[in-house]
Short mmCIF file of C-alpha atoms in Angstrom, two decimals:
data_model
loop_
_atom_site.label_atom_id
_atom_site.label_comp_id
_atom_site.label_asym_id
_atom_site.label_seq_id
_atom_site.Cartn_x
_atom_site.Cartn_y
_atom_site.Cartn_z
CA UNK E 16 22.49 7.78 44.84
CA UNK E 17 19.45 10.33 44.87
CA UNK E 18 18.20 9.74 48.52
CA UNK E 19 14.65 8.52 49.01
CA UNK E 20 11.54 11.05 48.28
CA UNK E 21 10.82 12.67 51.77
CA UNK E 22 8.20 11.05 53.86
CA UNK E 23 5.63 13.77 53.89
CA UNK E 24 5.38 13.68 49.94
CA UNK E 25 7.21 16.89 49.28
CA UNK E 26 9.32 17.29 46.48
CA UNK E 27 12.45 18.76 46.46
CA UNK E 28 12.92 21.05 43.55
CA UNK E 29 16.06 22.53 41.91
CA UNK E 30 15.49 25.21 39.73
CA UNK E 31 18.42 26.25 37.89
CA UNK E 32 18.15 30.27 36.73
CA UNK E 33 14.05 30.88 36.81
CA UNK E 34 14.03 34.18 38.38
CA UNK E 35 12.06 35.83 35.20
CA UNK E 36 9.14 35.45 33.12
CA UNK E 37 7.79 31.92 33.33
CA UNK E 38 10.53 30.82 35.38
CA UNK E 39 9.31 32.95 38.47
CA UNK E 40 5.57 31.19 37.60
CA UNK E 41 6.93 28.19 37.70
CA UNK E 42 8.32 28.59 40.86
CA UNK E 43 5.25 30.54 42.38
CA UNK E 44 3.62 27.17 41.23
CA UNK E 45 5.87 24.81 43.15
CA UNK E 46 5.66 26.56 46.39
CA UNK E 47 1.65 26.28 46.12
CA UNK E 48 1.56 22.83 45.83
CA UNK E 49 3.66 22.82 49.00
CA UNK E 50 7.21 21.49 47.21
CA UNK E 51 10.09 22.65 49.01
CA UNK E 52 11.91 25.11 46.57
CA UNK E 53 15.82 25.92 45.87
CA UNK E 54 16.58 27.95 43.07
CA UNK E 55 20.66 27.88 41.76
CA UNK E 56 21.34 31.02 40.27
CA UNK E 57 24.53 33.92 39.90
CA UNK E 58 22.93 35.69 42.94
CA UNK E 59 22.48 38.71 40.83
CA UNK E 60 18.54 39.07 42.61
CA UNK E 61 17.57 37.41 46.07
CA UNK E 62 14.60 34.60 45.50
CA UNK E 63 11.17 34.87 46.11
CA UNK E 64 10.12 34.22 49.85
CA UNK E 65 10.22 30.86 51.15
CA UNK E 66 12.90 29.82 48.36
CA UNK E 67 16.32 28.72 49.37
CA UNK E 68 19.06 30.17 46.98
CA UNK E 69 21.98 28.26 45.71
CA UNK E 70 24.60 30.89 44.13
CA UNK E 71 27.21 29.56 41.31
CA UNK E 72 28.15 30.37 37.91
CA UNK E 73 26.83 27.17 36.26
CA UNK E 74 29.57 27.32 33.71
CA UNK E 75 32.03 26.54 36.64
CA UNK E 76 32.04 23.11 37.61
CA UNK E 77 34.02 23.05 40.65
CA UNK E 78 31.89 26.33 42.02
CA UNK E 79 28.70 24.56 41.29
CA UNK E 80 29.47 20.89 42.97
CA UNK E 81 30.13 23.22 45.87
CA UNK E 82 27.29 24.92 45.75
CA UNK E 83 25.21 21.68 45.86
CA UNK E 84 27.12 20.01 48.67
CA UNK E 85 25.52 17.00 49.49
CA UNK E 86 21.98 18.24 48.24
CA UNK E 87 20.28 15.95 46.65
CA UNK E 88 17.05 16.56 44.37
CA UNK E 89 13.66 14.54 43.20
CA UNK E 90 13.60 17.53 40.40
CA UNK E 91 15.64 19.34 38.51
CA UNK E 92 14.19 22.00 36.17
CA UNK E 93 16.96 23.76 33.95
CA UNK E 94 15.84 26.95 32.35
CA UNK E 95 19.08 28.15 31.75
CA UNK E 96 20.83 25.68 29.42
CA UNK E 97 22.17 26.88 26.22
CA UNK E 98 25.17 25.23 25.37
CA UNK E 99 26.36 21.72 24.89
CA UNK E 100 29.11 22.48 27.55
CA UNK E 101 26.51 23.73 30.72
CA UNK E 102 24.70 20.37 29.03
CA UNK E 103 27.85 18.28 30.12
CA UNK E 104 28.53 20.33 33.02
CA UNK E 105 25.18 19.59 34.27
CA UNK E 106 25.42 15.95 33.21
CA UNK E 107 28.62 15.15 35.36
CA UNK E 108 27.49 17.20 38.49
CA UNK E 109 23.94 16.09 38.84
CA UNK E 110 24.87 12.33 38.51
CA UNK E 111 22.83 10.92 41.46
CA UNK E 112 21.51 13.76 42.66
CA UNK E 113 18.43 13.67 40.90
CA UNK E 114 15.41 11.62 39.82
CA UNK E 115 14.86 13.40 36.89
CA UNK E 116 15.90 16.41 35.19
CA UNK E 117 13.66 19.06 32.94
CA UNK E 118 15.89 20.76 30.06
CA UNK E 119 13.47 23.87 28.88
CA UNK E 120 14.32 23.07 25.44
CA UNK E 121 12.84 25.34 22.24
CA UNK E 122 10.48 25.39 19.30
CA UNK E 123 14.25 26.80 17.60
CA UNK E 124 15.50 23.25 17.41
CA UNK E 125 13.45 22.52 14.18
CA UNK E 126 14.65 25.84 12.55
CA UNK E 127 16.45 23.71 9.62
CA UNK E 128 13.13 22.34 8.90
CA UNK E 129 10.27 23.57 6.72
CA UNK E 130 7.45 21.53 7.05
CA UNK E 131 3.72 22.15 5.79
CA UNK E 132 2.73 20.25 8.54
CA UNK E 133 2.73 20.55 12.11
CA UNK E 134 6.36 18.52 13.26
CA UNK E 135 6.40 16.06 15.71
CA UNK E 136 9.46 15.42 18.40
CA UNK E 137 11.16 12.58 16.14
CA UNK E 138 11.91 15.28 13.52
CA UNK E 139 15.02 16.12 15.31
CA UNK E 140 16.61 13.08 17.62
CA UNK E 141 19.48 14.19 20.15
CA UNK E 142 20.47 11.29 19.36
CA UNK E 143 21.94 11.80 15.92
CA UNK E 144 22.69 15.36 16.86
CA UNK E 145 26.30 15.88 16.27
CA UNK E 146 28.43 17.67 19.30
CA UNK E 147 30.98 20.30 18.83
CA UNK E 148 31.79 21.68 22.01
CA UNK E 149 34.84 23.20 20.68
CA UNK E 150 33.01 26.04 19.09
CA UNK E 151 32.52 29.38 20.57
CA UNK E 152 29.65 28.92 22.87
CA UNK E 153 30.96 31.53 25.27
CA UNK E 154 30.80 34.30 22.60
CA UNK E 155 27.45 36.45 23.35
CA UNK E 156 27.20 36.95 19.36
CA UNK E 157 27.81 34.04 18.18
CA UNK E 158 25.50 32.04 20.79
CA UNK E 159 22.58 34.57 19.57
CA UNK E 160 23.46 33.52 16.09
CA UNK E 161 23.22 29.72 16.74
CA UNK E 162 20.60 29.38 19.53
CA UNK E 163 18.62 27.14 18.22
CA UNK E 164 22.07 24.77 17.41
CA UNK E 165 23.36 25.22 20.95
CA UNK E 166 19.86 23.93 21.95
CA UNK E 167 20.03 21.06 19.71
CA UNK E 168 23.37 20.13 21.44
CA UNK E 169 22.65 20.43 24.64
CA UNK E 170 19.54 18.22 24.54
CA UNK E 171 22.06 15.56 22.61
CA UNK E 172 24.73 15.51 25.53
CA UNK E 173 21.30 15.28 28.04
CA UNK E 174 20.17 12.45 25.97
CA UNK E 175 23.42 10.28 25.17
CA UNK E 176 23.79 7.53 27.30
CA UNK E 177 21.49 8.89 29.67
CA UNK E 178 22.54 9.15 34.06
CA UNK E 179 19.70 10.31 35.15
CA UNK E 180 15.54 10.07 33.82
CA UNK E 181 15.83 13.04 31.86
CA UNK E 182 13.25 15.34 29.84
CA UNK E 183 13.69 17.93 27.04
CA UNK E 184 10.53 20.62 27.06
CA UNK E 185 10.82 22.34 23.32
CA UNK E 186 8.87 25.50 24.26
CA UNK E 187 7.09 27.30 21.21
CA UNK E 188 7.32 31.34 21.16
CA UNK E 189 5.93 32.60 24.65
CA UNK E 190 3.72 35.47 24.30
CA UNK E 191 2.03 37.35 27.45
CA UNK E 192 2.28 38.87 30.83
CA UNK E 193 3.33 42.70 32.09
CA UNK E 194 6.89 41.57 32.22
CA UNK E 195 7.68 39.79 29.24
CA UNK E 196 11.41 41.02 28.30
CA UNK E 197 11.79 40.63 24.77
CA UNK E 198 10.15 43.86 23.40
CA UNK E 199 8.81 42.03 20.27
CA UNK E 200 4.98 42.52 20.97
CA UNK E 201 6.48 46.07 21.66
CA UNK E 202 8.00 46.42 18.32
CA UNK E 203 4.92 45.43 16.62
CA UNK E 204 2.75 48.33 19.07
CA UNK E 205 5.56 50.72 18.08
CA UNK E 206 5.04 50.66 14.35
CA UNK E 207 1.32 50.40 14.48
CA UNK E 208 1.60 53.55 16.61
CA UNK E 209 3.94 55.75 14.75
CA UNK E 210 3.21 54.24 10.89
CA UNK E 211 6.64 52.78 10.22
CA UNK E 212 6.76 49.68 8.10
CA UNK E 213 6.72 46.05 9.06
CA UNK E 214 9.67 44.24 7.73
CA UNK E 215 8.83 40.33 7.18
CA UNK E 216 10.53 37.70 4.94
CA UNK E 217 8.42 36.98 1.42
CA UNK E 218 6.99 33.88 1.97
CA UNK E 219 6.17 35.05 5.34
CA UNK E 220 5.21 31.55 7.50
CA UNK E 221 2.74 31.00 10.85
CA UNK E 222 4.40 29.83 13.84
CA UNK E 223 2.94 28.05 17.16
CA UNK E 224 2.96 30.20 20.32
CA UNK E 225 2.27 29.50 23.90
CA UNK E 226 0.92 31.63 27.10
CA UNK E 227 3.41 32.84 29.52
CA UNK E 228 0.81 30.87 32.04
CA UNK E 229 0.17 27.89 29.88
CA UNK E 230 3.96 27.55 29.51
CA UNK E 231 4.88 27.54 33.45
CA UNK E 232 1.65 25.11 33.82
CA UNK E 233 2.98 22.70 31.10
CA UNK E 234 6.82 22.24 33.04
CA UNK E 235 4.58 22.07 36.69
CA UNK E 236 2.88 19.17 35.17
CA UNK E 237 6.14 17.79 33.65
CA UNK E 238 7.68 17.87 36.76
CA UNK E 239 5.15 15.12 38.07
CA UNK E 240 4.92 12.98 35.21
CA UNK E 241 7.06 10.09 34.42
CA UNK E 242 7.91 9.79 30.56
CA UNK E 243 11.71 10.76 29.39
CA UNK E 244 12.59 12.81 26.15
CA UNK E 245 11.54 15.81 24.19
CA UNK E 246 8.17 16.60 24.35
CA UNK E 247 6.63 20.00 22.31
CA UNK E 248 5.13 22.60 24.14
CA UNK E 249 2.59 24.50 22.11
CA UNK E 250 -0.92 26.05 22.57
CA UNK E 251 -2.72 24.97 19.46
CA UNK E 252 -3.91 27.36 16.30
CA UNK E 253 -0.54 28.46 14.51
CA UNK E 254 -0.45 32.05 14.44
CA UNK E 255 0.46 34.82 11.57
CA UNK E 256 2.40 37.98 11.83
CA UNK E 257 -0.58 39.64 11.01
CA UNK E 258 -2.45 37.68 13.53
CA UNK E 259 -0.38 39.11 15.73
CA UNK E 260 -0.65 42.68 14.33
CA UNK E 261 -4.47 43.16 14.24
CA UNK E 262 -4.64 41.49 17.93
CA UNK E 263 -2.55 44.91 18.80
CA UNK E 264 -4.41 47.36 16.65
CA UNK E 265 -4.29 50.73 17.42
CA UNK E 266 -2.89 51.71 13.56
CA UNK E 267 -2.63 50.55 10.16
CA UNK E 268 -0.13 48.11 9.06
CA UNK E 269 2.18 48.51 6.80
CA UNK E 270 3.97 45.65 5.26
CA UNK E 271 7.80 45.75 3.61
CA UNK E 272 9.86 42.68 2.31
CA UNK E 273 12.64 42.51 4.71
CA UNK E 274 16.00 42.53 3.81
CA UNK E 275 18.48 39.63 4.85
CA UNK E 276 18.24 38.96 8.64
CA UNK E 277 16.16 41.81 9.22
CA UNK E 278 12.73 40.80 9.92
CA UNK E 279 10.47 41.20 12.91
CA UNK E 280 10.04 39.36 15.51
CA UNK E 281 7.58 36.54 14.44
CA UNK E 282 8.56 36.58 11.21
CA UNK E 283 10.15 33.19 9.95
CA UNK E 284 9.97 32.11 6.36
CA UNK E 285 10.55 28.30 7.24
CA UNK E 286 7.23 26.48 8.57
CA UNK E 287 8.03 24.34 11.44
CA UNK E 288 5.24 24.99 13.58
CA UNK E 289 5.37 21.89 16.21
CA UNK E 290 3.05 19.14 16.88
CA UNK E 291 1.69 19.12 20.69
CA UNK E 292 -0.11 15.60 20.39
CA UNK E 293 2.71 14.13 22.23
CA UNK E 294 1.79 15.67 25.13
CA UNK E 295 -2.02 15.14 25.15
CA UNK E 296 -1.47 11.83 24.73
CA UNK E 297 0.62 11.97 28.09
CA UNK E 298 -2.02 13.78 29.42
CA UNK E 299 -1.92 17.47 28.83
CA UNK E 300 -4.45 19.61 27.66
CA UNK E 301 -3.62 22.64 25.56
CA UNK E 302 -5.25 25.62 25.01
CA UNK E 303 -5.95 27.40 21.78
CA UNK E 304 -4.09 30.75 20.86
CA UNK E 305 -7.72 32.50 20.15
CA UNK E 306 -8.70 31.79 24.01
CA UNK E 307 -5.56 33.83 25.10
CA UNK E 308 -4.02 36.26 22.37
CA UNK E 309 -5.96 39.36 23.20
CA UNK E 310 -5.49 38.85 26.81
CA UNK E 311 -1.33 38.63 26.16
CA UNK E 312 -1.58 41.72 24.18
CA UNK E 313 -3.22 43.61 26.54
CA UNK E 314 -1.04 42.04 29.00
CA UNK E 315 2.29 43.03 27.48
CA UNK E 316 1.75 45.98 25.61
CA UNK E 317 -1.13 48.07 27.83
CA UNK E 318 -3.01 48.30 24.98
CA UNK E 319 -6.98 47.42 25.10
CA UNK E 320 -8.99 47.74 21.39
#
């Protein structure tokens, strides 16, 4: 059994990858509020200070129970599930060594769906989400090709029968900050800059976004709260690829129909833009994109119209 919350009031937090982008805010947010912080990762960079560091391969079950020990958590945030095996993996070893357990979880999950509305959680239930764990999740490819499905799966294993109180965060596109990875604000900055055309699918549909800041805010506040499930993540105001464009400026757009599978970033021609009244209703209070999509321009790209 999970042993009792520590006297004093402080947490202890597992998080489970986290060393990038909002994972590192998150983390940077647990330390403030004076939660005592171990992050489980493939030691490939050291933690930030006052972090203890747990190194495993989560895909190795024996390495990871060792890993743990006897450790035992009131939180468990897991930003590094993909797969409907690390789901089961995750689901045997933290078995009473938790209180509750945070999948981050994506907007990708309703990719099937195309909805002129915005769609709430109950659009896709783990629970009628069928498992396959005999396909290729460890192929790189493949696992690009079907992340949305090898979300889908994992939050189903999470959610069958469940061990342990257990939350799926389905995080809509995260825009923002210096160190954003991805390169797609970049792409956008790129074409502006040198005239080259902007491939996007004909119809061309808005999707919901978040703030690198709002995002690492929203699974903080998770973390404390009590309710179970998935739970949508998303500033509101739906945003355009050409929202997106003129925020960058710095050229003149130029607009092509993209070929099969080769649109830009941001480009979808499904609407399933997700519903975030969910979580106000729990008690969470979302921004809108206008407050904040200059500022994660700027942020990402260097760029200041």
């Amino acid at each position: 059994m999970t042993e009792e919350k520590q006297p004093d009031g402080i947490r202890e937090v597992l998080v489970i990858g986290g060393n990038r982008y909002f994972g590192k805010r998150l983390i940077a947010r647990l330390i403030a509020a004076g939660d005592r912080v171990t992050v489980l990762n493939r030691g490939s960079s050291p933690p930030p200070a006052g972090v203890r560091q747990l190194v495993a391969d989560r895909n190795d079950e024996t390495a990871l129970e060792a890993a743990l020990g006897e450790r035992t958590f009131d939180v468990v945030v897991d930003q590094v599930c993909y797969t409907p095996r690390q789901a089961a993996v995750a689901r045997r070893v933290f078995a009473g060594r938790t209180r509750r357990y945070i999948m981050t979880s994506t907007v990708e999950v309703y990719a099937y769906e195309d909805s002129p509305v915005p769609i709430g959680e109950a659009v896709v239930d783990p629970h009628t989400v069928v498992v396959d764990t005999e396909l290729p999740w460890e192929d790189g490819e493949f696992l690009e090709e079907h992340y949305g499905e090898g979300k889908r799966q994992a939050e189903a294993v999470f959610a069958a029968t469940p061990v342990f109180p257990y939350v799926s965060v389905r995080v809509a596109h995260v825009l923002g900050g210096a160190d954003d990875f991805t390169g797609r604000l970049a792409h956008y900055a790129d074409r502006l800059r040198t005239g080259e055309p902007i491939a996007v699918p004909v119809p061309n549909r808005p999707a919901t976004y978040i703030h690198v800041e709002e995002i690492a805010d929203f699974l903080f506040w998770a973390a404390g709260q009590d309710f179970t499930g998935p739970v949508n993540a998303a500033s509101h105001g739906p945003l355009t690829t050409e929202d997106i464009v003129e925020a960058i400026g710095g050229g003149t757009a130029v607009y092509q129909e993209a070929e099969v599978g080769e649109a830009s970033p941001f480009s979808f021609n499904r609407s399933y833009g997700m519903d975030n009244a969910r979580a106000e209703r729990l008690g969470f209070t979302f921004s809108h994109t206008k407050d904040w999509l200059t500022r994660a321009v700027t942020e990402t790209t260097g760029t200041d119209d």
